[in-house]
Amino acid sequence: MLASQRKKRILDILATEKQVLSGELSQRFGVSEDSIRRDLRELAAEGLLQRVHGGALPVSAALAPFETRKNVQIDSKRAVSRKAAALIQPGQVVIIDGGTTTTEMIKQLPSDLPFTAVTHSPGIAVGLVDFPRIDVILIGGRLYKHSVVTVGASMLESINRINADLFFMGVTGVHKNAGFTTGDYEEASVKRALSARAAETVVMASQEKLNSASAFAIGPLSLASTLVVDGELDAELSALLKKERVTVI
């Protein structure tokens, strides 16, 4: 089997099984693990998978630039956004992460719902300007342009003064082994810090984020209190979420 054929077959296996292990692939194809690792390196360089220790996971499609991501799985994002917006109760303090899914979520909010929104996303803050009963607190810092959110020491210092009811957290991947992941190291740290300031963390996952992973771990699946998804989860992921007492909507 040619290397190109083997790599195509690896991607087929990955799409079906949601993970591949170097040792198992070596035995399956009758080649050395060095050859398999080279295949995985080359596929990762093409952006076709996410390498992890001992193998690889499906790569998240949610790593494209912000303007591109706005049009990825838009119907799926709207579906989860409607369900997520209904979780906000009057008078709550709600942290809203940046991202294309939370951008859709604020469009679903009732115009007369009174609550306090805390966000490190200039876009989310501007999107809430026309909601007369929402008090908006914008957290400043260095702008991370890929996700259009603020990060850095001053941002982290500011959120330590906040105790929120809910945190709507954006992720780029939801995977049974990798947990919740994103594409930037500092942004992953910010998301963990925001989650620690809220009584409950809600993750909205459109279809392209399920069973995929990015380079930087935010935390295990147990970090979330609620996962809002579009469509049915596979049995293995569903069982794991139940074990971790994560409510699935």
mmCIF file of C-alpha atoms in Angstrom:
data_model
loop_
_atom_site.group_PDB
_atom_site.id
_atom_site.type_symbol
_atom_site.label_atom_id
_atom_site.label_comp_id
_atom_site.label_asym_id
_atom_site.label_seq_id
_atom_site.Cartn_x
_atom_site.Cartn_y
_atom_site.Cartn_z
ATOM 1 C CA MET A 1 0.000 0.000 0.000
ATOM 2 C CA LEU A 2 1.337 3.413 -0.985
ATOM 3 C CA ALA A 3 1.777 6.055 1.730
ATOM 4 C CA SER A 4 -0.912 8.213 0.110
ATOM 5 C CA GLN A 5 -3.367 5.306 0.213
ATOM 6 C CA ARG A 6 -2.468 4.562 3.817
ATOM 7 C CA LYS A 7 -3.051 8.182 4.850
ATOM 8 C CA LYS A 8 -6.453 8.200 3.164
ATOM 9 C CA ARG A 9 -7.341 5.022 5.018
ATOM 10 C CA ILE A 10 -6.182 6.558 8.319
ATOM 11 C CA LEU A 11 -8.564 9.482 7.763
ATOM 12 C CA ASP A 12 -11.397 7.046 7.017
ATOM 13 C CA ILE A 13 -10.724 5.163 10.253
ATOM 14 C CA LEU A 14 -10.523 8.432 12.179
ATOM 15 C CA ALA A 15 -13.875 9.579 10.815
ATOM 16 C CA THR A 16 -15.498 6.316 11.933
ATOM 17 C CA GLU A 17 -13.776 5.619 15.251
ATOM 18 C CA LYS A 18 -13.148 9.255 16.380
ATOM 19 C CA GLN A 19 -9.539 8.453 17.343
ATOM 20 C CA VAL A 20 -6.573 6.442 16.092
ATOM 21 C CA LEU A 21 -3.622 4.960 17.975
ATOM 22 C CA SER A 22 -0.189 4.673 16.380
ATOM 23 C CA GLY A 23 0.422 1.159 17.688
ATOM 24 C CA GLU A 24 -2.882 -0.181 16.387
ATOM 25 C CA LEU A 25 -2.363 1.465 12.990
ATOM 26 C CA SER A 26 1.133 -0.032 12.782
ATOM 27 C CA GLN A 27 -0.298 -3.517 13.266
ATOM 28 C CA ARG A 28 -3.246 -2.924 10.971
ATOM 29 C CA PHE A 29 -1.085 -1.775 8.041
ATOM 30 C CA GLY A 30 1.963 -3.933 8.770
ATOM 31 C CA VAL A 31 4.373 -0.984 8.892
ATOM 32 C CA SER A 32 6.570 0.510 11.609
ATOM 33 C CA GLU A 33 5.260 3.007 14.137
ATOM 34 C CA ASP A 34 7.811 5.469 12.747
ATOM 35 C CA SER A 35 6.021 5.270 9.380
ATOM 36 C CA ILE A 36 2.657 5.832 11.065
ATOM 37 C CA ARG A 37 3.992 8.786 13.053
ATOM 38 C CA ARG A 38 5.312 10.295 9.828
ATOM 39 C CA ASP A 39 1.884 9.851 8.225
ATOM 40 C CA LEU A 40 0.229 11.541 11.192
ATOM 41 C CA ARG A 41 2.728 14.419 11.130
ATOM 42 C CA GLU A 42 2.067 15.037 7.457
ATOM 43 C CA LEU A 43 -1.713 14.846 7.889
ATOM 44 C CA ALA A 44 -1.521 17.224 10.846
ATOM 45 C CA ALA A 45 0.567 19.654 8.785
ATOM 46 C CA GLU A 46 -2.256 19.667 6.228
ATOM 47 C CA GLY A 47 -4.754 20.434 8.989
ATOM 48 C CA LEU A 48 -6.538 17.107 8.578
ATOM 49 C CA LEU A 49 -6.163 15.767 12.129
ATOM 50 C CA GLN A 50 -5.006 16.745 15.618
ATOM 51 C CA ARG A 51 -2.033 14.782 16.921
ATOM 52 C CA VAL A 52 -2.068 13.685 20.577
ATOM 53 C CA HIS A 53 0.172 11.427 22.630
ATOM 54 C CA GLY A 54 0.031 7.959 21.082
ATOM 55 C CA GLY A 55 -2.134 8.826 18.101
ATOM 56 C CA ALA A 56 -4.531 11.425 16.704
ATOM 57 C CA LEU A 57 -8.045 12.849 17.009
ATOM 58 C CA PRO A 58 -10.345 14.486 14.436
ATOM 59 C CA VAL A 59 -9.393 18.131 13.992
ATOM 60 C CA SER A 60 -11.983 20.787 14.773
ATOM 61 C CA ALA A 61 -13.423 22.743 11.856
ATOM 62 C CA ALA A 62 -13.980 25.681 14.213
ATOM 63 C CA LEU A 63 -10.432 27.043 13.918
ATOM 64 C CA ALA A 64 -10.918 29.159 10.813
ATOM 65 C CA PRO A 65 -10.838 32.983 10.993
ATOM 66 C CA PHE A 66 -13.828 34.632 12.708
ATOM 67 C CA GLU A 67 -15.446 35.880 9.502
ATOM 68 C CA THR A 68 -15.228 32.392 7.971
ATOM 69 C CA ARG A 69 -16.552 30.673 11.099
ATOM 70 C CA LYS A 70 -19.645 32.881 11.144
ATOM 71 C CA ASN A 71 -20.973 30.899 8.179
ATOM 72 C CA VAL A 72 -19.975 27.400 9.390
ATOM 73 C CA GLN A 73 -22.963 25.255 10.469
ATOM 74 C CA ILE A 74 -25.072 28.392 10.866
ATOM 75 C CA ASP A 75 -28.384 26.486 11.206
ATOM 76 C CA SER A 76 -26.854 24.236 13.862
ATOM 77 C CA LYS A 77 -25.557 27.255 15.790
ATOM 78 C CA ARG A 78 -28.962 28.912 15.689
ATOM 79 C CA ALA A 79 -30.634 25.765 16.989
ATOM 80 C CA VAL A 80 -28.356 25.455 20.033
ATOM 81 C CA SER A 81 -28.450 29.220 20.597
ATOM 82 C CA ARG A 82 -32.227 29.254 20.986
ATOM 83 C CA LYS A 83 -32.081 26.546 23.654
ATOM 84 C CA ALA A 84 -29.170 28.188 25.455
ATOM 85 C CA ALA A 85 -30.761 31.650 25.571
ATOM 86 C CA ALA A 86 -33.787 30.154 27.344
ATOM 87 C CA LEU A 87 -31.557 29.177 30.288
ATOM 88 C CA ILE A 88 -31.051 32.804 31.368
ATOM 89 C CA GLN A 89 -33.363 33.916 34.166
ATOM 90 C CA PRO A 90 -34.289 37.499 35.161
ATOM 91 C CA GLY A 91 -31.818 39.144 37.518
ATOM 92 C CA GLN A 92 -28.938 36.754 36.894
ATOM 93 C CA VAL A 93 -25.296 37.690 36.349
ATOM 94 C CA VAL A 94 -24.205 35.943 33.152
ATOM 95 C CA ILE A 95 -20.708 35.721 31.662
ATOM 96 C CA ILE A 96 -20.837 35.467 27.875
ATOM 97 C CA ASP A 97 -17.767 34.230 26.030
ATOM 98 C CA GLY A 98 -16.839 35.513 22.598
ATOM 99 C CA GLY A 99 -17.355 33.477 19.440
ATOM 100 C CA THR A 100 -19.757 32.871 16.606
ATOM 101 C CA THR A 101 -22.153 30.688 18.614
ATOM 102 C CA THR A 102 -22.558 33.194 21.452
ATOM 103 C CA THR A 103 -23.012 35.898 18.807
ATOM 104 C CA GLU A 104 -25.992 33.915 17.549
ATOM 105 C CA MET A 105 -27.222 33.346 21.100
ATOM 106 C CA ILE A 106 -27.621 37.023 21.999
ATOM 107 C CA LYS A 107 -29.811 37.453 18.919
ATOM 108 C CA GLN A 108 -32.267 34.996 20.518
ATOM 109 C CA LEU A 109 -32.648 36.934 23.785
ATOM 110 C CA PRO A 110 -36.047 38.473 24.625
ATOM 111 C CA SER A 111 -35.902 42.252 24.363
ATOM 112 C CA ASP A 112 -37.393 42.700 27.856
ATOM 113 C CA LEU A 113 -35.229 40.195 29.797
ATOM 114 C CA PRO A 114 -33.416 41.955 32.674
ATOM 115 C CA PHE A 115 -29.998 40.571 33.637
ATOM 116 C CA THR A 116 -26.356 41.606 33.892
ATOM 117 C CA ALA A 117 -24.094 40.467 31.060
ATOM 118 C CA VAL A 118 -20.350 40.261 31.672
ATOM 119 C CA THR A 119 -18.203 39.756 28.603
ATOM 120 C CA HIS A 120 -14.636 40.101 27.349
ATOM 121 C CA SER A 121 -15.944 40.269 23.781
ATOM 122 C CA PRO A 122 -16.364 43.762 22.271
ATOM 123 C CA GLY A 123 -18.651 42.228 19.656
ATOM 124 C CA ILE A 124 -20.958 40.704 22.247
ATOM 125 C CA ALA A 125 -21.054 43.996 24.186
ATOM 126 C CA VAL A 126 -22.002 45.979 21.074
ATOM 127 C CA GLY A 127 -24.591 43.325 20.174
ATOM 128 C CA LEU A 128 -26.344 43.962 23.499
ATOM 129 C CA VAL A 129 -26.538 47.746 23.136
ATOM 130 C CA ASP A 130 -30.150 47.724 21.967
ATOM 131 C CA PHE A 131 -31.404 45.572 24.863
ATOM 132 C CA PRO A 132 -32.629 48.246 27.321
ATOM 133 C CA ARG A 133 -32.915 45.943 30.354
ATOM 134 C CA ILE A 134 -29.511 44.255 30.048
ATOM 135 C CA ASP A 135 -26.707 45.847 32.035
ATOM 136 C CA VAL A 136 -23.427 45.219 30.177
ATOM 137 C CA ILE A 137 -19.999 44.975 31.817
ATOM 138 C CA LEU A 138 -17.144 44.853 29.295
ATOM 139 C CA ILE A 139 -13.873 43.389 30.576
ATOM 140 C CA GLY A 140 -10.801 44.970 28.993
ATOM 141 C CA GLY A 141 -7.373 43.585 28.125
ATOM 142 C CA ARG A 142 -5.277 42.676 25.103
ATOM 143 C CA LEU A 143 -7.415 41.865 22.053
ATOM 144 C CA TYR A 144 -6.994 38.329 20.718
ATOM 145 C CA LYS A 145 -8.077 38.975 17.143
ATOM 146 C CA HIS A 146 -8.861 35.404 16.076
ATOM 147 C CA SER A 147 -11.802 35.190 18.486
ATOM 148 C CA VAL A 148 -12.223 38.962 18.988
ATOM 149 C CA VAL A 149 -11.969 38.726 22.790
ATOM 150 C CA THR A 150 -9.712 40.299 25.395
ATOM 151 C CA VAL A 151 -7.086 38.242 27.207
ATOM 152 C CA GLY A 152 -4.155 38.927 29.513
ATOM 153 C CA ALA A 153 -3.352 39.748 33.129
ATOM 154 C CA SER A 154 -5.623 42.790 33.472
ATOM 155 C CA MET A 155 -8.566 40.838 32.094
ATOM 156 C CA LEU A 156 -7.976 37.973 34.554
ATOM 157 C CA GLU A 157 -7.613 40.410 37.463
ATOM 158 C CA SER A 158 -10.956 42.030 36.628
ATOM 159 C CA ILE A 159 -12.945 38.795 36.512
ATOM 160 C CA ASN A 160 -11.758 37.815 39.986
ATOM 161 C CA ARG A 161 -14.215 40.401 41.330
ATOM 162 C CA ILE A 162 -17.203 38.704 39.716
ATOM 163 C CA ASN A 163 -19.430 35.879 40.978
ATOM 164 C CA ALA A 164 -21.737 34.868 38.150
ATOM 165 C CA ASP A 165 -24.703 32.526 37.887
ATOM 166 C CA LEU A 166 -23.911 31.254 34.392
ATOM 167 C CA PHE A 167 -20.967 31.195 32.016
ATOM 168 C CA PHE A 168 -21.668 30.499 28.340
ATOM 169 C CA MET A 169 -18.332 29.086 27.193
ATOM 170 C CA GLY A 170 -17.221 28.805 23.590
ATOM 171 C CA VAL A 171 -15.122 25.804 22.539
ATOM 172 C CA THR A 172 -13.772 24.479 19.258
ATOM 173 C CA GLY A 173 -13.856 20.798 20.190
ATOM 174 C CA VAL A 174 -15.807 18.354 22.372
ATOM 175 C CA HIS A 175 -14.205 14.911 22.601
ATOM 176 C CA LYS A 176 -14.555 11.951 24.962
ATOM 177 C CA ASN A 177 -10.794 11.837 25.635
ATOM 178 C CA ALA A 178 -9.609 15.404 24.985
ATOM 179 C CA GLY A 179 -12.547 17.056 26.755
ATOM 180 C CA PHE A 180 -13.157 20.692 25.808
ATOM 181 C CA THR A 181 -10.447 22.244 23.650
ATOM 182 C CA THR A 182 -9.631 25.444 21.801
ATOM 183 C CA GLY A 183 -6.973 26.628 19.376
ATOM 184 C CA ASP A 184 -5.013 29.087 21.539
ATOM 185 C CA TYR A 185 -3.057 28.471 24.757
ATOM 186 C CA GLU A 186 -3.862 31.777 26.450
ATOM 187 C CA GLU A 187 -7.509 31.665 25.460
ATOM 188 C CA ALA A 188 -7.815 28.201 27.035
ATOM 189 C CA SER A 189 -6.515 29.653 30.311
ATOM 190 C CA VAL A 190 -9.002 32.527 30.120
ATOM 191 C CA LYS A 191 -11.912 30.124 29.597
ATOM 192 C CA ARG A 192 -10.887 28.073 32.639
ATOM 193 C CA ALA A 193 -10.678 31.240 34.715
ATOM 194 C CA LEU A 194 -14.108 32.428 33.579
ATOM 195 C CA SER A 195 -15.616 29.033 34.333
ATOM 196 C CA ALA A 196 -14.224 29.243 37.866
ATOM 197 C CA ARG A 197 -16.162 32.509 38.414
ATOM 198 C CA ALA A 198 -19.575 31.012 37.604
ATOM 199 C CA ALA A 199 -21.868 28.666 39.491
ATOM 200 C CA GLU A 200 -22.635 26.830 36.233
ATOM 201 C CA THR A 201 -20.849 26.568 32.901
ATOM 202 C CA VAL A 202 -22.903 26.045 29.747
ATOM 203 C CA VAL A 203 -21.217 24.852 26.544
ATOM 204 C CA MET A 204 -22.966 25.170 23.185
ATOM 205 C CA ALA A 205 -21.684 22.754 20.552
ATOM 206 C CA SER A 206 -22.755 22.908 16.932
ATOM 207 C CA GLN A 207 -22.234 19.773 14.865
ATOM 208 C CA GLU A 208 -18.710 20.460 13.599
ATOM 209 C CA LYS A 209 -17.337 20.626 17.166
ATOM 210 C CA LEU A 210 -18.542 17.226 18.338
ATOM 211 C CA ASN A 211 -16.000 14.375 18.462
ATOM 212 C CA SER A 212 -13.185 16.700 17.423
ATOM 213 C CA ALA A 213 -10.260 18.340 19.184
ATOM 214 C CA SER A 214 -7.911 21.313 19.007
ATOM 215 C CA ALA A 215 -4.401 21.750 20.358
ATOM 216 C CA PHE A 216 -5.097 23.267 23.785
ATOM 217 C CA ALA A 217 -7.180 21.758 26.564
ATOM 218 C CA ILE A 218 -9.661 23.942 28.426
ATOM 219 C CA GLY A 219 -10.638 21.133 30.751
ATOM 220 C CA PRO A 220 -12.447 17.795 31.084
ATOM 221 C CA LEU A 221 -16.082 17.332 30.125
ATOM 222 C CA SER A 222 -16.984 17.611 33.823
ATOM 223 C CA LEU A 223 -16.095 21.320 33.624
ATOM 224 C CA ALA A 224 -19.551 21.917 32.132
ATOM 225 C CA SER A 225 -22.825 21.743 34.003
ATOM 226 C CA THR A 226 -24.803 21.750 30.762
ATOM 227 C CA LEU A 227 -23.988 20.873 27.147
ATOM 228 C CA VAL A 228 -26.373 22.177 24.485
ATOM 229 C CA VAL A 229 -26.033 20.265 21.211
ATOM 230 C CA ASP A 230 -27.789 19.998 17.876
ATOM 231 C CA GLY A 231 -28.795 16.417 17.176
ATOM 232 C CA GLU A 232 -28.062 13.106 18.859
ATOM 233 C CA LEU A 233 -24.750 12.277 20.522
ATOM 234 C CA ASP A 234 -23.077 8.950 19.897
ATOM 235 C CA ALA A 235 -23.618 6.377 22.630
ATOM 236 C CA GLU A 236 -20.082 6.508 24.066
ATOM 237 C CA LEU A 237 -19.983 10.296 24.452
ATOM 238 C CA SER A 238 -23.525 10.341 25.807
ATOM 239 C CA ALA A 239 -22.683 7.723 28.451
ATOM 240 C CA LEU A 240 -19.570 9.614 29.524
ATOM 241 C CA LEU A 241 -21.473 12.873 29.926
ATOM 242 C CA LYS A 242 -24.089 11.091 32.012
ATOM 243 C CA LYS A 243 -21.344 9.643 34.201
ATOM 244 C CA GLU A 244 -19.888 13.124 34.699
ATOM 245 C CA ARG A 245 -23.371 14.462 35.540
ATOM 246 C CA VAL A 246 -23.404 16.897 32.633
ATOM 247 C CA THR A 247 -26.956 17.779 31.585
ATOM 248 C CA VAL A 248 -27.428 17.443 27.826
ATOM 249 C CA ILE A 249 -30.005 19.599 26.055
#
